[in-house]
Coordinates of C-alpha atoms in Angstrom, one line a residue:
X1 CA 0.0 0.0 0.0
X2 CA 2.8 2.4 1.0
X3 CA 6.4 2.0 -0.3
X4 CA 8.9 0.7 2.2
X5 CA 10.8 4.0 2.0
X6 CA 7.7 6.2 2.4
X7 CA 8.5 9.2 4.6
X8 CA 6.3 9.3 7.8
X9 CA 6.7 12.6 9.4
X10 CA 5.4 15.5 11.5
X11 CA 6.0 19.1 11.0
X12 CA 6.7 22.3 13.0
X13 CA 8.1 25.8 12.4
X14 CA 10.6 27.8 14.4
X15 CA 8.4 30.8 15.5
X16 CA 5.6 28.5 16.5
X17 CA 7.6 26.3 18.9
X18 CA 11.0 27.6 19.7
X19 CA 10.4 30.6 22.1
X20 CA 13.7 32.2 23.2
X21 CA 12.7 35.2 21.1
X22 CA 15.7 37.2 22.2
X23 CA 17.9 34.5 23.8
X24 CA 21.5 33.9 22.9
X25 CA 21.8 36.7 20.3
X26 CA 18.7 36.0 18.3
X27 CA 17.4 39.1 16.4
X28 CA 13.8 40.1 16.2
X29 CA 11.5 38.8 13.4
X30 CA 8.4 40.3 11.9
X31 CA 6.3 38.0 14.0
X32 CA 7.9 39.3 17.2
X33 CA 7.1 42.8 16.1
X34 CA 3.6 41.9 15.0
X35 CA 2.6 40.0 18.2
X36 CA 3.9 42.7 20.5
X37 CA 1.3 45.1 19.3
X38 CA -2.1 44.6 21.0
X39 CA -5.2 43.4 19.2
X40 CA -3.5 41.4 16.4
X41 CA -3.5 37.8 17.9
X42 CA -6.1 35.9 19.8
X43 CA -5.8 36.9 23.5
X44 CA -2.8 39.1 22.7
X45 CA -0.7 35.9 22.8
X46 CA 2.7 35.6 21.3
X47 CA 5.5 33.2 20.5
X48 CA 8.0 34.7 23.0
X49 CA 8.1 31.3 24.8
X50 CA 5.7 29.1 22.9
X51 CA 6.7 25.4 23.4
X52 CA 10.2 26.6 24.5
X53 CA 11.7 24.1 22.1
X54 CA 14.9 26.2 22.1
X55 CA 15.5 24.9 25.7
X56 CA 13.4 21.8 25.6
X57 CA 14.6 20.2 22.4
X58 CA 15.2 16.8 24.1
X59 CA 11.5 16.7 25.1
X60 CA 10.6 17.2 21.4
X61 CA 13.0 14.4 20.4
X62 CA 11.3 12.1 22.8
X63 CA 8.0 12.8 21.2
X64 CA 9.4 12.2 17.7
X65 CA 10.8 8.8 18.9
X66 CA 7.6 7.8 20.6
X67 CA 5.7 8.3 17.3
X68 CA 8.3 6.3 15.4
X69 CA 8.7 9.0 12.7
X70 CA 11.1 8.4 9.9
X71 CA 11.2 12.2 9.1
X72 CA 10.8 15.4 10.9
X73 CA 10.1 18.7 9.2
X74 CA 11.4 21.8 11.0
X75 CA 12.2 25.4 10.0
X76 CA 15.3 27.5 10.7
X77 CA 14.8 30.9 12.3
X78 CA 16.6 33.2 9.9
X79 CA 16.9 35.8 12.7
X80 CA 18.4 33.3 15.1
X81 CA 21.1 32.4 12.7
X82 CA 21.7 35.8 11.1
X83 CA 20.2 38.5 13.5
X84 CA 20.4 41.3 11.0
X85 CA 19.5 39.0 8.1
X86 CA 22.9 39.1 6.5
X87 CA 26.0 36.8 6.8
X88 CA 28.0 39.8 8.1
X89 CA 26.7 38.8 11.5
X90 CA 26.5 35.1 12.2
X91 CA 25.1 34.0 15.6
X92 CA 27.1 30.9 16.4
X93 CA 24.7 30.0 19.3
X94 CA 22.0 29.7 16.7
X95 CA 24.2 27.5 14.5
X96 CA 25.0 25.3 17.5
X97 CA 21.3 24.8 18.3
X98 CA 20.4 23.7 14.8
X99 CA 23.5 21.5 14.5
X100 CA 22.4 19.8 17.7
X101 CA 18.8 19.3 16.5
X102 CA 20.0 17.8 13.1
X103 CA 22.6 15.6 14.7
X104 CA 20.2 14.3 17.3
X105 CA 17.6 13.5 14.7
X106 CA 20.1 11.6 12.5
X107 CA 21.4 9.7 15.6
X108 CA 17.8 8.5 16.1
X109 CA 17.5 7.5 12.4
X110 CA 15.1 10.4 11.7
X111 CA 15.7 12.4 8.5
X112 CA 15.3 16.1 8.8
X113 CA 13.3 18.1 6.2
X114 CA 14.4 21.7 6.7
X115 CA 12.5 24.8 5.7
X116 CA 14.5 27.9 5.3
X117 CA 11.6 30.4 5.6
X118 CA 8.4 29.8 7.5
X119 CA 6.9 33.3 7.8
X120 CA 9.4 34.8 10.2
X121 CA 11.5 37.4 8.2
X122 CA 14.2 39.2 10.3
X123 CA 12.8 42.6 11.2
X124 CA 16.0 44.2 10.0
X125 CA 15.2 43.0 6.5
X126 CA 11.6 44.1 6.8
X127 CA 12.9 47.6 7.7
X128 CA 14.6 47.6 4.2
X129 CA 11.3 46.9 2.5
X130 CA 10.9 43.1 3.1
X131 CA 9.4 40.9 0.5
X132 CA 8.2 43.9 -1.5
X133 CA 11.8 44.9 -2.3
X134 CA 13.4 43.4 -5.5
X135 CA 16.7 43.1 -3.5
X136 CA 15.0 40.5 -1.3
X137 CA 15.8 37.7 -3.7
X138 CA 19.6 38.2 -3.3
X139 CA 19.3 38.5 0.4
X140 CA 17.4 35.2 0.6
X141 CA 19.9 33.5 -1.7
X142 CA 22.8 34.5 0.5
X143 CA 20.9 33.2 3.5
X144 CA 20.1 29.9 1.7
X145 CA 23.7 29.4 0.6
X146 CA 24.8 30.0 4.2
X147 CA 22.4 27.2 5.3
X148 CA 23.4 24.8 2.5
X149 CA 27.0 25.4 3.4
X150 CA 26.5 25.0 7.2
X151 CA 23.9 22.1 7.4
X152 CA 23.7 20.6 3.9
X153 CA 26.2 17.8 4.6
X154 CA 23.5 16.3 6.7
X155 CA 20.2 17.7 5.4
X156 CA 19.0 16.0 2.2
X157 CA 15.5 17.5 2.0
X158 CA 15.1 21.3 1.8
X159 CA 12.1 23.6 1.5
X160 CA 13.0 27.2 0.5
X161 CA 9.8 29.0 1.3
X162 CA 6.7 27.8 3.1
X163 CA 3.3 28.8 1.6
X164 CA 4.2 31.9 -0.4
X165 CA 0.6 32.4 -1.2
X166 CA -0.3 32.7 2.5
X167 CA 2.7 35.0 3.2
X168 CA 1.7 37.2 0.3
X169 CA -2.1 37.3 0.9
X170 CA -2.4 37.2 4.6
X171 CA 0.7 39.3 5.3
X172 CA 0.3 42.0 2.6
X173 CA -3.3 42.0 1.4
X174 CA -5.5 41.0 4.3
X175 CA -3.1 42.0 7.0
X176 CA -3.9 39.3 9.6
X177 CA -0.3 37.9 9.5
X178 CA 3.0 39.7 9.9
X179 CA 4.0 42.2 8.7
X180 CA 0.3 43.2 8.8
X181 CA 0.1 45.2 5.5
X182 CA -3.3 45.8 3.8
X183 CA -2.2 47.0 0.4
X184 CA -5.0 45.5 -1.6
X185 CA -4.6 44.3 -5.1
X186 CA -0.9 45.2 -5.5
X187 CA 1.5 44.2 -2.7
X188 CA 0.6 40.5 -2.6
X189 CA 1.5 39.9 -6.3
X190 CA 4.8 41.8 -5.9
X191 CA 5.6 39.8 -2.7
X192 CA 4.8 36.5 -4.5
X193 CA 6.9 37.5 -7.4
X194 CA 9.9 38.2 -5.2
X195 CA 9.4 35.0 -3.3
X196 CA 9.5 33.0 -6.6
X197 CA 12.6 34.9 -7.7
X198 CA 14.2 34.2 -4.3
X199 CA 13.3 30.5 -4.4
X200 CA 14.6 30.2 -7.9
X201 CA 18.0 31.8 -7.1
X202 CA 18.4 29.5 -4.0
X203 CA 17.6 26.4 -6.1
X204 CA 20.1 27.4 -8.7
X205 CA 22.7 28.0 -6.1
X206 CA 22.1 24.6 -4.6
X207 CA 22.1 23.0 -8.1
X208 CA 25.4 24.6 -9.2
X209 CA 27.4 24.6 -6.0
X210 CA 26.1 22.0 -3.5
X211 CA 24.1 19.3 -5.3
X212 CA 27.1 17.3 -6.5
X213 CA 28.7 16.9 -3.0
X214 CA 25.5 17.0 -0.9
X215 CA 23.1 15.0 -3.0
X216 CA 20.0 16.7 -1.6
X217 CA 16.6 17.8 -3.0
X218 CA 15.1 21.3 -2.9
X219 CA 11.5 22.6 -3.4
X220 CA 9.0 25.1 -2.0
X221 CA 5.9 24.2 0.0
X222 CA 2.7 25.2 -1.7
X223 CA -0.7 25.3 0.0
X224 CA -4.0 24.7 -1.7
X225 CA -7.5 23.7 -0.8
X226 CA -9.3 21.3 -3.2
X227 CA -11.7 23.5 -5.2
X228 CA -14.5 22.1 -7.2
X229 CA -17.6 23.7 -8.9
X230 CA -20.7 24.0 -6.7
X231 CA -22.8 22.9 -9.6
X232 CA -20.7 20.8 -12.0
X233 CA -23.5 21.2 -14.6
X234 CA -23.2 25.0 -14.6
X235 CA -20.3 26.2 -16.9
X236 CA -19.9 29.4 -14.9
X237 CA -19.2 27.4 -11.7
X238 CA -16.8 25.1 -13.6
X239 CA -14.9 28.1 -14.9
X240 CA -14.8 29.8 -11.5
X241 CA -13.4 26.7 -9.8
X242 CA -10.7 26.4 -12.5
X243 CA -9.8 30.0 -12.1
X244 CA -9.7 29.7 -8.2
X245 CA -7.2 26.7 -8.5
X246 CA -5.1 28.7 -10.9
X247 CA -5.0 31.8 -8.8
X248 CA -4.2 29.8 -5.6
X249 CA -2.0 26.8 -6.6
X250 CA -1.2 27.8 -10.1
X251 CA 0.2 31.2 -9.1
X252 CA 3.4 29.5 -7.8
X253 CA 3.2 25.9 -9.3
X254 CA 2.7 27.0 -12.9
X255 CA 6.0 29.0 -13.2
X256 CA 8.0 26.2 -11.4
X257 CA 6.5 23.1 -13.0
X258 CA 4.8 24.1 -16.3
X259 CA 6.0 27.2 -18.3
X260 CA 8.4 29.3 -16.2
X261 CA 5.8 32.1 -16.2
X262 CA 2.4 32.8 -14.6
X263 CA -0.6 31.1 -16.0
X264 CA -2.2 33.1 -18.8
X265 CA -5.6 32.6 -17.1
X266 CA -4.2 34.4 -14.0
X267 CA -2.7 37.3 -15.9
X268 CA -5.8 37.8 -18.0
X269 CA -8.1 37.8 -14.9
X270 CA -5.9 40.4 -13.2
X271 CA -5.6 42.4 -16.4
X272 CA -9.3 42.5 -16.9
X273 CA -9.9 43.9 -13.4
X274 CA -7.0 46.3 -13.8
X275 CA -8.5 47.8 -17.0
X276 CA -12.0 48.0 -15.5
X277 CA -10.5 50.0 -12.6
X278 CA -8.2 52.1 -14.8
X279 CA -4.9 50.6 -13.7
X280 CA -2.0 49.5 -15.8
X281 CA -1.4 45.7 -15.6
X282 CA 2.3 46.2 -15.1
X283 CA 1.6 47.7 -11.7
X284 CA 0.0 44.5 -10.5
X285 CA 1.3 41.1 -11.7
X286 CA 5.0 41.7 -12.5
X287 CA 6.8 40.1 -15.4
X288 CA 9.9 38.0 -14.9
X289 CA 13.2 39.5 -16.1
X290 CA 15.6 37.9 -18.5
X291 CA 18.3 38.9 -15.9
X292 CA 16.7 36.5 -13.3
X293 CA 17.7 32.8 -13.4
X294 CA 15.0 30.7 -15.1
X295 CA 12.2 29.5 -12.8
X296 CA 10.9 26.5 -14.7
X297 CA 12.3 23.3 -13.2
X298 CA 13.4 24.7 -9.9
X299 CA 11.8 22.0 -7.8
X300 CA 13.1 18.5 -7.2
X301 CA 9.7 17.4 -5.8
X302 CA 6.3 18.9 -5.2
X303 CA 5.7 19.8 -1.6
X304 CA 1.9 20.2 -0.8
X305 CA 0.2 21.6 2.3
X306 CA -3.4 20.5 2.3
X307 CA -6.1 21.2 4.9
X308 CA -9.5 21.5 3.5
X309 CA -11.8 21.9 0.5
X310 CA -14.3 24.3 -0.9
X311 CA -17.1 24.4 -3.5
X312 CA -16.8 27.4 -5.9
X313 CA -19.6 29.3 -7.6
X314 CA -19.4 32.3 -10.0
X315 CA -19.9 35.6 -8.4
X316 CA -18.3 39.0 -8.5
X317 CA -16.8 41.1 -5.7
X318 CA -18.8 44.1 -4.5
X319 CA -15.7 46.0 -3.5
X320 CA -15.1 49.0 -5.7
X321 CA -11.4 48.8 -5.3
X322 CA -8.7 46.6 -6.7
X323 CA -8.2 43.4 -4.6
X324 CA -7.3 39.8 -4.9
X325 CA -10.9 38.9 -4.1
X326 CA -12.1 41.1 -7.1
X327 CA -9.5 39.4 -9.4
X328 CA -10.9 36.0 -8.4
X329 CA -14.5 36.9 -9.2
X330 CA -15.7 33.8 -7.5
X331 CA -17.2 32.7 -4.2
X332 CA -16.1 29.8 -2.1
X333 CA -18.7 28.0 -0.1
X334 CA -18.8 25.0 2.3
X335 CA -20.7 21.9 1.6
X336 CA -23.1 21.5 4.6
X337 CA -22.3 17.8 4.8
X338 CA -18.7 18.5 5.6
X339 CA -17.9 18.5 9.4
X340 CA -16.0 21.5 10.8
X341 CA -13.1 20.8 13.1
X342 CA -12.3 23.5 15.6
X343 CA -11.4 26.5 13.6
X344 CA -14.2 27.8 11.3
X345 CA -12.3 27.5 8.0
X346 CA -11.3 23.9 8.5
X347 CA -13.9 21.6 7.0
X348 CA -12.8 18.0 7.2
X349 CA -12.7 16.6 3.6
X350 CA -10.1 13.7 3.3
X351 CA -11.1 12.8 -0.2
X352 CA -10.4 16.4 -1.3
X353 CA -6.7 15.5 -0.7
X354 CA -7.0 12.5 -3.1
X355 CA -8.6 14.7 -5.7
X356 CA -5.9 17.4 -5.3
X357 CA -3.1 14.9 -5.6
X358 CA -4.6 13.5 -8.8
X359 CA -5.0 17.1 -10.2
X360 CA -1.3 17.8 -9.4
X361 CA -0.3 14.6 -11.1
X362 CA -2.2 15.5 -14.2
X363 CA -1.5 19.2 -14.4
X364 CA 2.1 19.5 -13.2
X365 CA 3.7 16.6 -15.1
X366 CA 3.4 13.8 -12.6
X367 CA 6.0 15.0 -10.0
X368 CA 7.2 13.2 -6.9
X369 CA 5.0 14.6 -4.1
X370 CA 5.5 15.0 -0.4
X371 CA 2.4 16.1 1.7
X372 CA 4.3 18.5 3.9
X373 CA 1.4 19.6 6.1
X374 CA -2.0 18.1 6.9
X375 CA -3.9 18.3 10.2
X376 CA -7.0 18.7 12.3
X377 CA -7.6 21.4 14.9
X378 CA -9.1 21.1 18.4
X379 CA -10.5 24.1 20.1
X380 CA -12.4 24.6 23.4
X381 CA -12.2 22.0 26.2
X382 CA -9.2 19.7 26.0
X383 CA -9.8 16.2 24.8
X384 CA -6.8 13.9 25.1
X385 CA -8.9 11.1 23.8
X386 CA -9.5 12.9 20.5
X387 CA -11.6 10.3 18.7
X388 CA -12.5 12.6 15.8
X389 CA -8.9 13.4 15.1
X390 CA -8.1 9.7 15.2
X391 CA -10.7 9.1 12.6
X392 CA -9.4 12.0 10.5
X393 CA -5.9 10.6 10.3
X394 CA -7.1 7.1 9.5
X395 CA -9.5 8.3 6.7
X396 CA -7.0 10.8 5.3
X397 CA -4.1 8.3 5.1
X398 CA -6.5 5.8 3.5
X399 CA -7.2 8.5 0.8
X400 CA -3.5 8.9 0.3
X401 CA -3.1 5.2 -0.2
X402 CA -5.9 5.2 -2.8
X403 CA -4.1 8.1 -4.6
X404 CA -1.0 5.9 -4.7
X405 CA -2.6 2.6 -5.6
X406 CA -5.6 3.5 -7.8
X407 CA -4.6 6.9 -9.3
X408 CA -0.9 6.1 -9.5
X409 CA 0.2 9.3 -7.9
X410 CA 3.8 9.4 -6.9
X411 CA 3.4 10.3 -3.2
X412 CA 6.6 9.7 -1.3
X413 CA 5.8 11.1 2.2
X414 CA 3.2 12.4 4.6
X415 CA 3.9 15.0 7.4
X416 CA 1.2 15.6 10.0
X417 CA 0.7 19.1 11.2
X418 CA 1.8 19.2 13.9
X419 CA 4.1 17.3 16.2
X420 CA 2.6 19.3 19.2
X421 CA 0.2 22.0 20.1
X422 CA 1.9 25.3 19.3
X423 CA 1.4 29.0 18.5
X424 CA -1.1 29.0 15.6
X425 CA -0.4 32.5 14.2
X426 CA -3.5 34.8 14.5
X427 CA -5.3 32.1 16.5
X428 CA -2.5 32.1 19.2
X429 CA -2.7 29.0 21.4
X430 CA -6.5 28.6 20.9
X431 CA -6.3 26.1 18.1
X432 CA -4.5 22.8 19.0
X433 CA -3.2 20.8 16.0
X434 CA -0.7 18.6 17.9
X435 CA -0.2 14.9 18.1
X436 CA 1.1 15.9 21.5
X437 CA -0.7 18.2 23.9
X438 CA 1.4 21.0 25.4
X439 CA 0.2 22.4 28.7
X440 CA 0.9 26.1 28.3
X441 CA -0.2 26.7 31.9
X442 CA 2.6 24.5 33.2
X443 CA 5.9 26.2 33.7
X444 CA 7.6 23.0 32.4
X445 CA 5.3 23.0 29.3
X446 CA 4.7 19.3 29.7
X447 CA 4.1 17.3 26.5
X448 CA 1.4 14.5 26.7
X449 CA 0.5 12.3 23.8
X450 CA -3.1 12.5 22.4
X451 CA -4.9 9.4 21.4
X452 CA -4.4 10.6 17.8
X453 CA -0.7 10.5 18.4
X454 CA -1.0 6.9 19.4
X455 CA -3.1 6.2 16.4
X456 CA -0.6 7.8 14.0
X457 CA 2.2 5.8 15.7
X458 CA 0.2 2.6 15.1
X459 CA -0.3 3.5 11.4
X460 CA 3.4 4.2 11.0
X461 CA 4.4 1.0 12.7
X462 CA 2.0 -1.0 10.6
X463 CA 3.4 0.2 7.3
X464 CA 7.1 0.4 8.3
X465 CA 6.9 -3.3 9.1
X466 CA 5.2 -4.4 5.9

């Protein structure tokens, strides 16, 4: 059902678990700045301490071993390694911390998958313009080369940027993520463009300088819901669902896996709205320069973060200003038959993952796929015996098996989000995605396994022994 070498993992990110926000020479990140202003996060919570993994790494490792994981996905804090964002100032205590994490994982026969950027830009770089600045690509490439040079002898799976669509949209259009900008209709496309340029430069640096000796693989993690027409017999809904997938997943996957440029459907949708509102298209979705390294082919595998699904129907946006919502010109709705888990946006639709995997196989040239995030949130009263989440993991992993066996999708790994309860961005600590519960009221931040953690460990044990 699953290949013997299938990657069974769990995922975390630096800001969400590490804490130690100004310990041992770490510089501030945009999430430090964002959370320290009132009214931006549930309960005015922050990641100053979080799970305190910077000091409690051994406890995390015990959790990883208890699950029997073959892989563990973590991210590096750019500001912990390079406090001002540049290699002029290397924080050796940060280097030592990640060396220890990587070496401990390997000593336990767990392979690290390392993300270079998971939302937490050094504040020093944001002060220079952040992801809106064209110089950002070179700054990121320098950081990436530093990480490849420092850790690449042991790390064989790299993610350059996690969820560029979320970074661009929620951080620069909607403003509910750091840096909290609300520059509708313009900034997100510019940010996404510079993220693609940065990713491409880093991939080419790895390919030309490090691949021969380090033998690793590099990609970027793309998020997408499964999106299907509300009424499959209505052509407007079919077209709207197709456009939604293109403007969400195709935005980043098309340049990397298909043509080296944005989908024509995306550019024409944005251009149509620009003309209606009297804007020049060049101000909105940028064009790639011949001076940039080519983007096509800059992924050694397809990394997918999937959580939920939506039905899509045609419908304009009533806003009389430029916005991503207006460009989409469609409305996403929930199927009332889908159960909602915890957070309002997360409808539980395991077969949506199978459908999305088949879509990726068909549209993006049958790539090797790692599911780099997938999970189920618990809110409200704590339930260690989390029966619904147990069922979620069983049914979801069964859908992955069907994708492999029946649809012949080349899925090579599955990473549950998350190893443990952590800081869930704007939701603070109110949404619990962990396989382990973290008691944030306990000074020792004790980790306790959920029933779903035991269930996932059983699934892993079953397939590892086949």
